[in-house]
Short mmCIF file of C-alpha atoms and ligand atoms in Angstrom, two decimals:
data_model
loop_
_atom_site.label_atom_id
_atom_site.label_comp_id
_atom_site.label_asym_id
_atom_site.label_seq_id
_atom_site.Cartn_x
_atom_site.Cartn_y
_atom_site.Cartn_z
CA MET A 100 -35.15 6.67 -26.10
CA PHE A 101 -34.26 10.08 -27.70
CA ASP A 102 -35.26 13.39 -25.68
CA PHE A 103 -36.55 14.86 -28.86
CA VAL A 104 -37.00 13.16 -32.37
CA ILE A 105 -37.43 16.02 -35.14
CA ILE A 106 -38.83 14.95 -38.43
CA GLY A 107 -37.23 16.87 -41.58
CA GLY A 108 -33.81 17.56 -41.78
CA GLY A 109 -34.02 21.06 -43.84
CA ILE A 110 -32.84 24.49 -42.34
CA ILE A 111 -35.89 24.49 -39.60
CA GLY A 112 -35.08 20.99 -38.41
CA LEU A 113 -31.49 21.37 -38.29
CA LEU A 114 -31.47 24.60 -36.41
CA THR A 115 -34.33 23.37 -34.00
CA ALA A 116 -31.98 20.35 -33.29
CA LYS A 117 -28.82 23.09 -32.65
CA GLU A 118 -30.87 24.83 -30.19
CA LEU A 119 -32.38 21.38 -27.89
CA GLN A 120 -28.97 19.70 -28.17
CA ASN A 121 -27.13 23.13 -26.95
CA ASN A 122 -29.64 22.75 -23.95
CA GLY A 123 -28.30 19.49 -23.33
CA ALA A 124 -30.83 17.21 -24.81
CA ASN A 125 -30.35 13.92 -26.70
CA VAL A 126 -31.75 14.72 -30.39
CA ALA A 127 -32.35 12.73 -33.47
CA ILE A 128 -33.31 13.93 -36.83
CA ILE A 129 -35.44 11.96 -39.33
CA GLU A 130 -35.07 12.93 -43.06
CA LYS A 131 -36.63 10.96 -45.89
CA SER A 132 -34.40 11.83 -48.55
CA SER A 133 -30.82 13.62 -47.96
CA VAL A 134 -30.58 16.13 -45.32
CA GLY A 135 -31.42 19.62 -46.39
CA GLN A 136 -32.11 18.60 -50.34
CA GLN A 137 -35.75 20.16 -50.38
CA ALA A 138 -36.58 23.98 -50.09
CA THR A 139 -33.66 24.68 -47.98
CA TRP A 140 -31.14 23.65 -50.70
CA ALA A 141 -33.11 25.30 -53.44
CA ALA A 142 -33.11 29.16 -51.76
CA GLY A 143 -31.22 31.95 -52.69
CA GLY A 144 -29.94 32.77 -49.23
CA ILE A 145 -31.44 36.31 -48.76
CA LEU A 146 -31.24 37.37 -45.10
CA SER A 147 -34.23 39.61 -45.24
CA PRO A 148 -37.82 39.32 -46.50
CA MET A 149 -37.78 40.51 -49.99
CA ARG A 150 -39.91 43.42 -49.21
CA PRO A 151 -40.72 43.58 -45.33
CA TRP A 152 -43.34 46.17 -45.63
CA HIS A 153 -45.50 43.57 -47.26
CA TYR A 154 -45.08 41.40 -44.61
CA CYS A 155 -46.99 41.40 -41.12
CA ASP A 156 -45.19 42.01 -37.81
CA ALA A 157 -45.14 38.06 -36.98
CA VAL A 158 -43.02 37.42 -40.05
CA ASN A 159 -40.85 40.69 -39.61
CA ALA A 160 -40.20 39.69 -35.89
CA ILE A 161 -38.75 36.30 -36.35
CA SER A 162 -36.93 37.55 -39.34
CA SER A 163 -35.45 40.66 -37.88
CA ILE A 164 -34.11 38.64 -34.62
CA SER A 165 -32.70 35.73 -36.92
CA GLN A 166 -31.00 38.80 -39.04
CA SER A 167 -29.20 39.88 -35.79
CA ILE A 168 -28.02 36.14 -35.12
CA TYR A 169 -26.81 35.07 -38.71
CA GLN A 170 -23.33 36.59 -38.73
CA GLN A 171 -22.69 35.13 -35.37
CA LEU A 172 -23.93 31.84 -36.34
CA SER A 173 -21.91 31.73 -39.45
CA ASN A 174 -18.97 32.26 -37.64
CA GLU A 175 -19.69 29.98 -34.98
CA LEU A 176 -20.14 27.11 -37.76
CA LEU A 177 -17.09 28.17 -39.35
CA GLU A 178 -15.00 27.94 -36.44
CA GLU A 179 -16.56 24.53 -35.24
CA THR A 180 -16.48 23.09 -38.57
CA GLY A 181 -14.26 24.64 -41.08
CA ILE A 182 -16.87 25.11 -43.30
CA ASP A 183 -17.82 28.92 -44.32
CA PRO A 184 -21.57 29.40 -44.70
CA GLN A 185 -20.28 32.70 -46.49
CA TRP A 186 -22.49 35.17 -44.75
CA VAL A 187 -21.85 38.33 -46.87
CA LEU A 188 -23.06 41.97 -46.10
CA SER A 189 -24.28 42.30 -49.82
CA GLY A 190 -26.70 44.94 -49.53
CA MET A 191 -30.08 45.06 -51.37
CA LEU A 192 -30.96 47.22 -54.40
CA ILE A 193 -34.84 47.48 -55.23
CA LEU A 194 -35.96 48.50 -58.26
CA ASN A 195 -39.39 49.79 -59.49
CA ASP A 196 -41.11 49.32 -56.38
CA ASP A 197 -44.64 50.10 -57.15
CA ASP A 198 -45.05 51.58 -53.45
CA MET A 199 -41.66 53.31 -52.61
CA ALA A 200 -43.39 55.68 -50.16
CA SER A 201 -44.36 52.65 -48.16
CA ALA A 202 -41.04 51.17 -48.48
CA ILE A 203 -39.44 54.31 -47.08
CA ASN A 204 -41.79 54.87 -43.99
CA TRP A 205 -41.18 51.16 -43.09
CA CYS A 206 -37.30 51.76 -43.31
CA LYS A 207 -37.65 54.89 -41.23
CA ALA A 208 -40.09 53.47 -38.64
CA ASN A 209 -37.83 50.11 -38.39
CA ASP A 210 -34.44 51.94 -38.30
CA ASP A 211 -33.41 49.76 -41.31
CA SER A 212 -30.57 51.75 -43.15
CA HIS A 213 -31.56 52.89 -46.73
CA THR A 214 -30.72 55.36 -49.52
CA LEU A 215 -32.78 56.22 -52.24
CA LEU A 216 -30.56 56.51 -55.35
CA SER A 217 -31.14 58.90 -57.97
CA THR A 218 -30.59 57.43 -61.68
CA ALA A 219 -27.61 59.40 -61.82
CA GLU A 220 -26.14 57.85 -58.86
CA LEU A 221 -27.49 54.43 -59.96
CA ALA A 222 -25.31 54.94 -63.30
CA THR A 223 -21.94 55.82 -61.18
CA GLN A 224 -22.56 53.14 -58.45
CA PHE A 225 -23.78 50.36 -60.36
CA SER A 226 -22.57 50.97 -63.86
CA HIS A 227 -22.90 47.20 -64.56
CA LEU A 228 -26.50 47.64 -64.60
CA LYS A 229 -28.75 48.25 -67.53
CA THR A 230 -29.81 51.92 -67.67
CA LEU A 231 -32.15 52.56 -64.94
CA HIS A 232 -34.84 55.35 -65.39
CA GLU A 233 -36.11 55.48 -62.05
CA PRO A 234 -34.84 56.16 -58.42
CA ALA A 235 -34.08 52.74 -56.78
CA LEU A 236 -33.91 52.21 -53.02
CA LEU A 237 -30.59 50.59 -51.53
CA ARG A 238 -30.82 48.87 -48.08
CA PRO A 239 -27.18 48.42 -47.44
CA ASN A 240 -27.17 46.13 -44.29
CA VAL A 241 -29.25 43.13 -45.75
CA ALA A 242 -26.94 40.08 -46.09
CA THR A 243 -26.73 36.93 -47.85
CA ILE A 244 -25.70 33.18 -46.98
CA LYS A 245 -25.00 30.15 -49.45
CA PRO A 246 -27.65 27.62 -48.13
CA HIS A 247 -25.49 24.45 -49.41
CA LYS A 248 -22.43 25.70 -47.32
CA LEU A 249 -24.90 26.42 -44.45
CA LEU A 250 -26.27 23.06 -44.86
CA ALA A 251 -22.95 21.34 -44.76
CA ALA A 252 -21.77 23.03 -41.97
CA LEU A 253 -24.80 22.65 -39.71
CA THR A 254 -25.00 18.77 -40.47
CA ASP A 255 -21.19 18.65 -39.60
CA TYR A 256 -21.64 20.57 -36.57
CA LEU A 257 -24.72 18.65 -35.41
CA THR A 258 -22.91 15.27 -36.24
CA ARG A 259 -19.86 16.27 -34.31
CA LYS A 260 -22.18 17.00 -31.49
CA GLY A 261 -23.84 13.84 -31.12
CA VAL A 262 -27.08 14.34 -32.73
CA THR A 263 -28.14 11.12 -34.61
CA PHE A 264 -29.65 11.23 -38.12
CA PHE A 265 -32.10 8.50 -39.57
CA ASN A 266 -32.30 8.40 -43.21
CA ASN A 267 -35.92 7.36 -43.87
CA HIS A 268 -39.49 8.09 -44.34
CA ALA A 269 -41.03 8.88 -40.82
CA ARG A 270 -44.86 8.20 -40.04
CA LEU A 271 -45.99 8.93 -36.53
CA LEU A 272 -47.61 6.40 -34.30
CA VAL A 273 -50.26 7.58 -31.89
CA ASP A 274 -52.47 6.23 -29.22
CA ASN A 275 -56.17 7.30 -28.57
CA LYS A 276 -55.00 9.28 -25.50
CA ASN A 277 -53.60 11.88 -27.78
CA THR A 278 -49.90 11.08 -27.18
CA VAL A 279 -47.57 10.11 -29.90
CA THR A 280 -46.05 6.57 -28.97
CA ALA A 281 -43.30 6.65 -31.65
CA VAL A 282 -42.10 7.28 -35.11
CA GLN A 283 -42.35 4.25 -37.64
CA LEU A 284 -39.46 4.23 -40.16
CA ASN A 285 -39.23 1.14 -42.57
CA ASN A 286 -37.48 -1.33 -40.47
CA ARG A 287 -37.71 0.19 -36.95
CA ALA A 288 -39.87 2.21 -34.52
CA VAL A 289 -38.11 5.43 -32.84
CA LYS A 290 -39.04 6.63 -29.54
CA ALA A 291 -38.67 10.06 -27.88
CA GLU A 292 -40.23 12.24 -24.98
CA GLN A 293 -41.32 14.65 -27.55
CA TYR A 294 -41.63 14.89 -31.44
CA ILE A 295 -41.07 17.73 -33.61
CA ILE A 296 -42.57 17.83 -37.10
CA CYS A 297 -40.11 20.06 -39.33
CA GLY A 298 -41.40 18.81 -42.87
CA GLY A 299 -41.61 21.82 -44.66
CA ALA A 300 -44.20 21.60 -47.27
CA TRP A 301 -44.93 18.14 -46.39
CA SER A 302 -45.74 18.85 -42.60
CA SER A 303 -49.40 18.52 -43.25
CA GLN A 304 -49.23 15.13 -44.17
CA LEU A 305 -47.62 14.11 -40.56
CA ILE A 306 -50.34 16.02 -38.70
CA PRO A 307 -52.80 13.51 -37.11
CA SER A 308 -56.15 13.85 -38.73
CA SER A 309 -58.18 14.19 -35.46
CA VAL A 310 -56.55 17.81 -34.73
CA GLU A 311 -56.94 21.06 -36.20
CA GLN A 312 -54.96 21.11 -39.25
CA PRO A 313 -52.35 23.71 -40.37
CA ASP A 314 -52.63 25.46 -43.55
CA ILE A 315 -49.33 24.46 -45.49
CA SER A 316 -49.22 23.98 -49.02
CA PRO A 317 -46.21 23.57 -51.56
CA VAL A 318 -45.42 26.43 -53.93
CA LYS A 319 -42.66 25.69 -56.56
CA GLY A 320 -39.80 28.34 -57.06
CA GLN A 321 -37.24 27.71 -59.82
CA MET A 322 -34.01 29.39 -60.04
CA ILE A 323 -30.78 29.26 -62.34
CA CYS A 324 -27.21 30.14 -61.93
CA PHE A 325 -24.78 31.55 -64.64
CA PRO A 326 -21.26 30.48 -64.27
CA PRO A 327 -18.52 32.60 -62.78
CA THR A 328 -18.69 36.20 -64.66
CA HIS A 329 -17.05 39.13 -63.63
CA ILE A 330 -19.83 41.44 -61.97
CA PRO A 331 -17.89 44.14 -59.78
CA SER A 332 -20.43 44.11 -57.19
CA LEU A 333 -22.26 41.37 -54.55
CA CYS A 334 -25.28 43.59 -54.02
CA MET A 335 -28.49 41.91 -54.89
CA VAL A 336 -30.80 43.43 -57.02
CA MET A 337 -34.72 42.83 -56.75
CA ASP A 338 -37.02 43.99 -59.67
CA GLY A 339 -40.72 42.82 -58.90
CA ASN A 340 -40.71 38.85 -58.08
CA ARG A 341 -37.20 38.47 -59.61
CA TYR A 342 -34.13 38.85 -57.96
CA ILE A 343 -30.25 38.68 -58.67
CA ILE A 344 -27.75 37.44 -56.22
CA PRO A 345 -24.05 37.80 -57.19
CA ARG A 346 -22.21 34.87 -55.22
CA LYS A 347 -18.36 35.55 -53.87
CA ASP A 348 -16.96 33.02 -56.40
CA GLY A 349 -18.37 35.25 -59.47
CA ARG A 350 -21.49 32.80 -60.11
CA VAL A 351 -24.85 34.77 -60.43
CA VAL A 352 -28.10 33.19 -58.89
CA VAL A 353 -31.38 34.44 -60.36
CA GLY A 354 -34.71 33.75 -59.03
CA SER A 355 -37.76 33.08 -59.04
CA THR A 356 -40.68 31.56 -59.89
CA ARG A 357 -43.88 31.16 -57.87
CA GLU A 358 -46.08 28.20 -59.04
CA HIS A 359 -49.04 26.35 -57.64
CA THR A 360 -48.23 22.83 -59.23
CA GLY A 361 -48.68 20.82 -56.04
CA PHE A 362 -45.60 18.56 -54.95
CA ASP A 363 -44.45 18.61 -58.77
CA ALA A 364 -40.82 19.93 -58.28
CA ASN A 365 -39.69 19.50 -61.78
CA THR A 366 -37.97 22.32 -63.79
CA THR A 367 -39.38 23.97 -67.05
CA GLN A 368 -37.79 25.48 -70.33
CA GLN A 369 -40.22 28.32 -69.99
CA ALA A 370 -39.09 29.24 -66.43
CA PHE A 371 -35.59 28.83 -67.46
CA ASN A 372 -35.83 31.14 -70.48
CA GLU A 373 -37.97 33.77 -68.27
CA LEU A 374 -35.04 34.04 -65.71
CA ARG A 375 -32.43 33.86 -68.02
CA ASP A 376 -33.89 36.76 -70.12
CA PHE A 377 -34.63 38.75 -67.04
CA ALA A 378 -30.87 38.48 -66.06
CA GLN A 379 -29.61 39.25 -69.46
CA GLN A 380 -31.56 42.29 -69.65
CA LEU A 381 -30.90 43.56 -66.29
CA TYR A 382 -26.99 42.87 -66.51
CA PRO A 383 -25.77 43.48 -69.94
CA ALA A 384 -22.39 41.57 -68.94
CA LEU A 385 -24.62 38.31 -69.04
CA THR A 386 -26.00 38.74 -72.63
CA ASP A 387 -23.74 36.01 -74.28
CA VAL A 388 -23.51 33.64 -71.19
CA GLU A 389 -25.88 30.62 -70.65
CA PRO A 390 -26.96 29.74 -67.12
CA ASP A 391 -25.18 26.16 -66.36
CA THR A 392 -27.60 25.29 -63.44
CA HIS A 393 -31.48 25.31 -63.13
CA TRP A 394 -33.29 23.74 -60.05
CA ALA A 395 -36.94 24.00 -58.28
CA GLY A 396 -37.94 23.88 -54.72
CA LEU A 397 -41.13 23.46 -52.81
CA ARG A 398 -41.52 26.38 -50.51
CA PRO A 399 -43.90 25.55 -47.31
CA ALA A 400 -46.88 28.28 -48.03
CA THR A 401 -49.09 29.50 -45.22
CA PRO A 402 -51.84 32.28 -44.92
CA ASN A 403 -49.84 35.53 -44.69
CA SER A 404 -46.59 33.72 -44.63
CA ILE A 405 -46.85 33.00 -40.73
CA PRO A 406 -45.21 29.89 -39.88
CA TYR A 407 -46.66 27.49 -37.51
CA ILE A 408 -44.44 27.41 -34.33
CA CYS A 409 -46.27 25.56 -31.52
CA ARG A 410 -47.61 22.61 -29.85
CA VAL A 411 -49.88 20.41 -31.69
CA GLU A 412 -52.88 20.62 -29.22
CA PRO A 413 -54.37 18.46 -27.56
CA TYR A 414 -51.26 16.25 -28.20
CA LYS A 415 -48.78 16.18 -25.14
CA ASN A 416 -45.74 15.23 -27.06
CA LEU A 417 -46.15 16.70 -30.55
CA SER A 418 -45.15 20.34 -32.00
CA LEU A 419 -45.05 21.94 -35.22
CA ASN A 420 -42.25 24.15 -36.69
CA ALA A 421 -43.09 24.56 -40.38
CA GLY A 422 -44.57 26.74 -43.12
CA HIS A 423 -42.05 29.69 -43.47
CA TYR A 424 -42.82 30.06 -47.18
CA ARG A 425 -40.30 32.28 -48.81
CA ASN A 426 -38.47 33.49 -45.65
CA GLY A 427 -37.50 30.14 -44.11
CA ILE A 428 -33.70 30.84 -44.25
CA VAL A 429 -34.17 34.25 -42.67
CA THR A 430 -36.50 33.28 -40.23
CA ALA A 431 -34.88 30.02 -39.04
CA PRO A 432 -32.59 31.00 -36.10
CA ALA A 433 -35.53 32.73 -34.24
CA SER A 434 -37.95 30.04 -35.06
CA ALA A 435 -35.65 27.53 -33.65
CA GLN A 436 -35.17 29.63 -30.62
CA LEU A 437 -38.99 30.06 -30.00
CA MET A 438 -39.66 26.36 -30.69
CA ALA A 439 -36.93 25.13 -28.16
CA ASP A 440 -38.60 27.76 -25.67
CA ILE A 441 -41.89 26.38 -26.05
CA LEU A 442 -40.48 22.74 -25.48
CA LEU A 443 -38.26 23.70 -22.74
CA ASN A 444 -40.86 26.16 -20.91
CA LYS A 445 -38.70 28.91 -21.08
CA LYS A 446 -39.85 32.41 -21.42
CA SER A 447 -39.41 33.58 -25.05
CA HIS A 448 -38.60 37.05 -26.39
CA LEU A 449 -41.14 36.63 -28.75
CA ASP A 450 -45.12 36.23 -28.26
CA PRO A 451 -45.71 32.88 -29.37
CA ASN A 452 -49.70 33.45 -29.82
CA PRO A 453 -49.33 34.57 -33.74
CA TYR A 454 -47.27 31.40 -34.70
CA LYS A 455 -50.18 28.86 -32.88
CA ILE A 456 -52.36 26.51 -35.49
CA THR A 457 -55.34 28.09 -33.60
CA ARG A 458 -54.57 31.81 -34.61
CA GLN A 459 -56.86 33.94 -36.30
CA THR A 460 -55.97 34.79 -39.77
CA SER A 461 -57.47 37.50 -42.00
C1 LIG B 105 -36.30 28.86 -54.92
C2 LIG B 105 -36.47 29.08 -53.52
C3 LIG B 105 -36.04 30.38 -53.23
C4 LIG B 105 -35.94 30.71 -51.88
N1 LIG B 105 -35.10 31.74 -51.57
C5 LIG B 105 -34.93 31.85 -50.28
C6 LIG B 105 -34.15 33.23 -49.82
O1 LIG B 105 -33.43 33.71 -50.34
N2 LIG B 105 -34.28 33.41 -48.19
C7 LIG B 105 -35.29 32.76 -47.59
O2 LIG B 105 -35.16 33.08 -46.28
N3 LIG B 105 -35.93 31.63 -47.96
C8 LIG B 105 -35.84 31.53 -49.17
N4 LIG B 105 -36.72 30.37 -49.60
C9 LIG B 105 -37.61 29.54 -48.55
C10 LIG B 105 -36.90 28.32 -47.78
O3 LIG B 105 -35.99 28.00 -48.66
C11 LIG B 105 -37.99 27.82 -47.03
O4 LIG B 105 -38.89 28.46 -46.50
C12 LIG B 105 -37.02 26.85 -45.91
O5 LIG B 105 -35.82 26.10 -46.90
C13 LIG B 105 -38.00 25.83 -45.52
O6 LIG B 105 -37.21 25.00 -44.67
P1 LIG B 105 -37.79 23.86 -43.99
O7 LIG B 105 -36.41 23.17 -43.47
O8 LIG B 105 -39.10 23.97 -43.28
O9 LIG B 105 -38.24 22.89 -45.27
P2 LIG B 105 -37.24 21.64 -46.36
O10 LIG B 105 -35.85 22.28 -46.55
O11 LIG B 105 -38.39 21.52 -47.37
O12 LIG B 105 -37.29 20.84 -45.18
C14 LIG B 105 -38.27 19.89 -44.98
C15 LIG B 105 -37.34 18.38 -44.96
O13 LIG B 105 -38.42 17.40 -44.10
C16 LIG B 105 -38.36 16.14 -44.96
N5 LIG B 105 -39.50 15.42 -44.74
C17 LIG B 105 -40.76 15.62 -45.07
N6 LIG B 105 -41.42 14.64 -44.65
C18 LIG B 105 -40.97 13.79 -44.45
C19 LIG B 105 -41.41 12.59 -43.61
N7 LIG B 105 -42.55 12.11 -43.53
N8 LIG B 105 -40.24 11.64 -42.95
C20 LIG B 105 -38.68 12.33 -42.95
N9 LIG B 105 -38.67 13.38 -43.72
C21 LIG B 105 -39.91 14.36 -44.16
C22 LIG B 105 -38.14 16.56 -46.63
O14 LIG B 105 -37.73 15.51 -47.02
C23 LIG B 105 -37.25 18.00 -46.45
O15 LIG B 105 -35.86 17.58 -46.48
C24 LIG B 105 -36.66 29.88 -51.16
C25 LIG B 105 -37.33 28.70 -51.56
C26 LIG B 105 -37.25 28.49 -52.46
C27 LIG B 105 -37.92 27.29 -53.06
#
């Protein structure tokens, strides 16, 4: 019998397990495919909402707490496992924002370091970009992390700390007294005091039909990556819904699409071409280089992008930590802390109300 069984081995499940395990609990994670191979694996690893001024306070609050934790988390994982999640203070350059005044006001109000660079300054400081005809906003304190490395480090860390992993599709068994009695796997049932659904885009499929349903749906995102190229800056560049993340090893990640195609996570030639053309146009150095990797993942979308981090009432022993949409990497540490605070009856730094299933959304 475990203290906690977590269903879903993406970033949210893994960090929730870490929080609970650090509090002395006996934790198991059940993952239907390989750990971290779904949305988390697909992510770019930008440690900020792309444009925080477009998000509500509930999203920015968990994002901002997480941003203050990430460097330390990355160092801790490196020290404990020898695997470097590659936290890099790369900075973020935002081009062609249609609402630059709101962006600057948001930065000022939130003490977020920023500079509006003139076209002349851009030509000097970002000479590897195409000629830009409008000023752009630089946020130098935005970091990135490499999701594949973060996943590898976290999995290794949790294994060393004694967290149990089951590789199986999970189904909840419930009685008629609003209690989960076990999680059914193919060949056995696993029991715990408390069960936590961290199933990303699939989370709604696990919620008992008798209770109020969370609104979580899949939104596909496709990404491509160029082989190592010499780009003399690690600064991310955002342009509309597209972005470029230069990695330390010289590879260049380009994202992303936003597609409502249900649970279909196939890649398409059209998206490949669009992302490649966008990158080659912005970075002339990529003109004669072909991307060598192309992948897709399913983001767990919710109304207003606010995740559900709460008990599933009236169930006595069922909770939900899911629905982080485009910000699941950056918001994961604070989401896991809030989930653990709720489960361990601790006072949280965050107001839990905006993250409940019963919240009001406009
Ligand atoms: C292309 C793309 C780019 C992104 N870029 C960024 C970014 O730069 N920054 C950022 O902050 N966020 C980004 N995101 C969003 C982020 O990746 C997600 O919000 C986050 O990974 C969600 O994590 P998760 O653990 O909830 O979901 P997942 O990583 O999808 O994990 C859920 C897991 O639950 C498992 N599961 C589901 N049902 C069951 C079941 N019945 N039994 C057992 N296991 C089950 C699944 O197999 C899966 O492994 C991006 C997403 C995409 C797709």
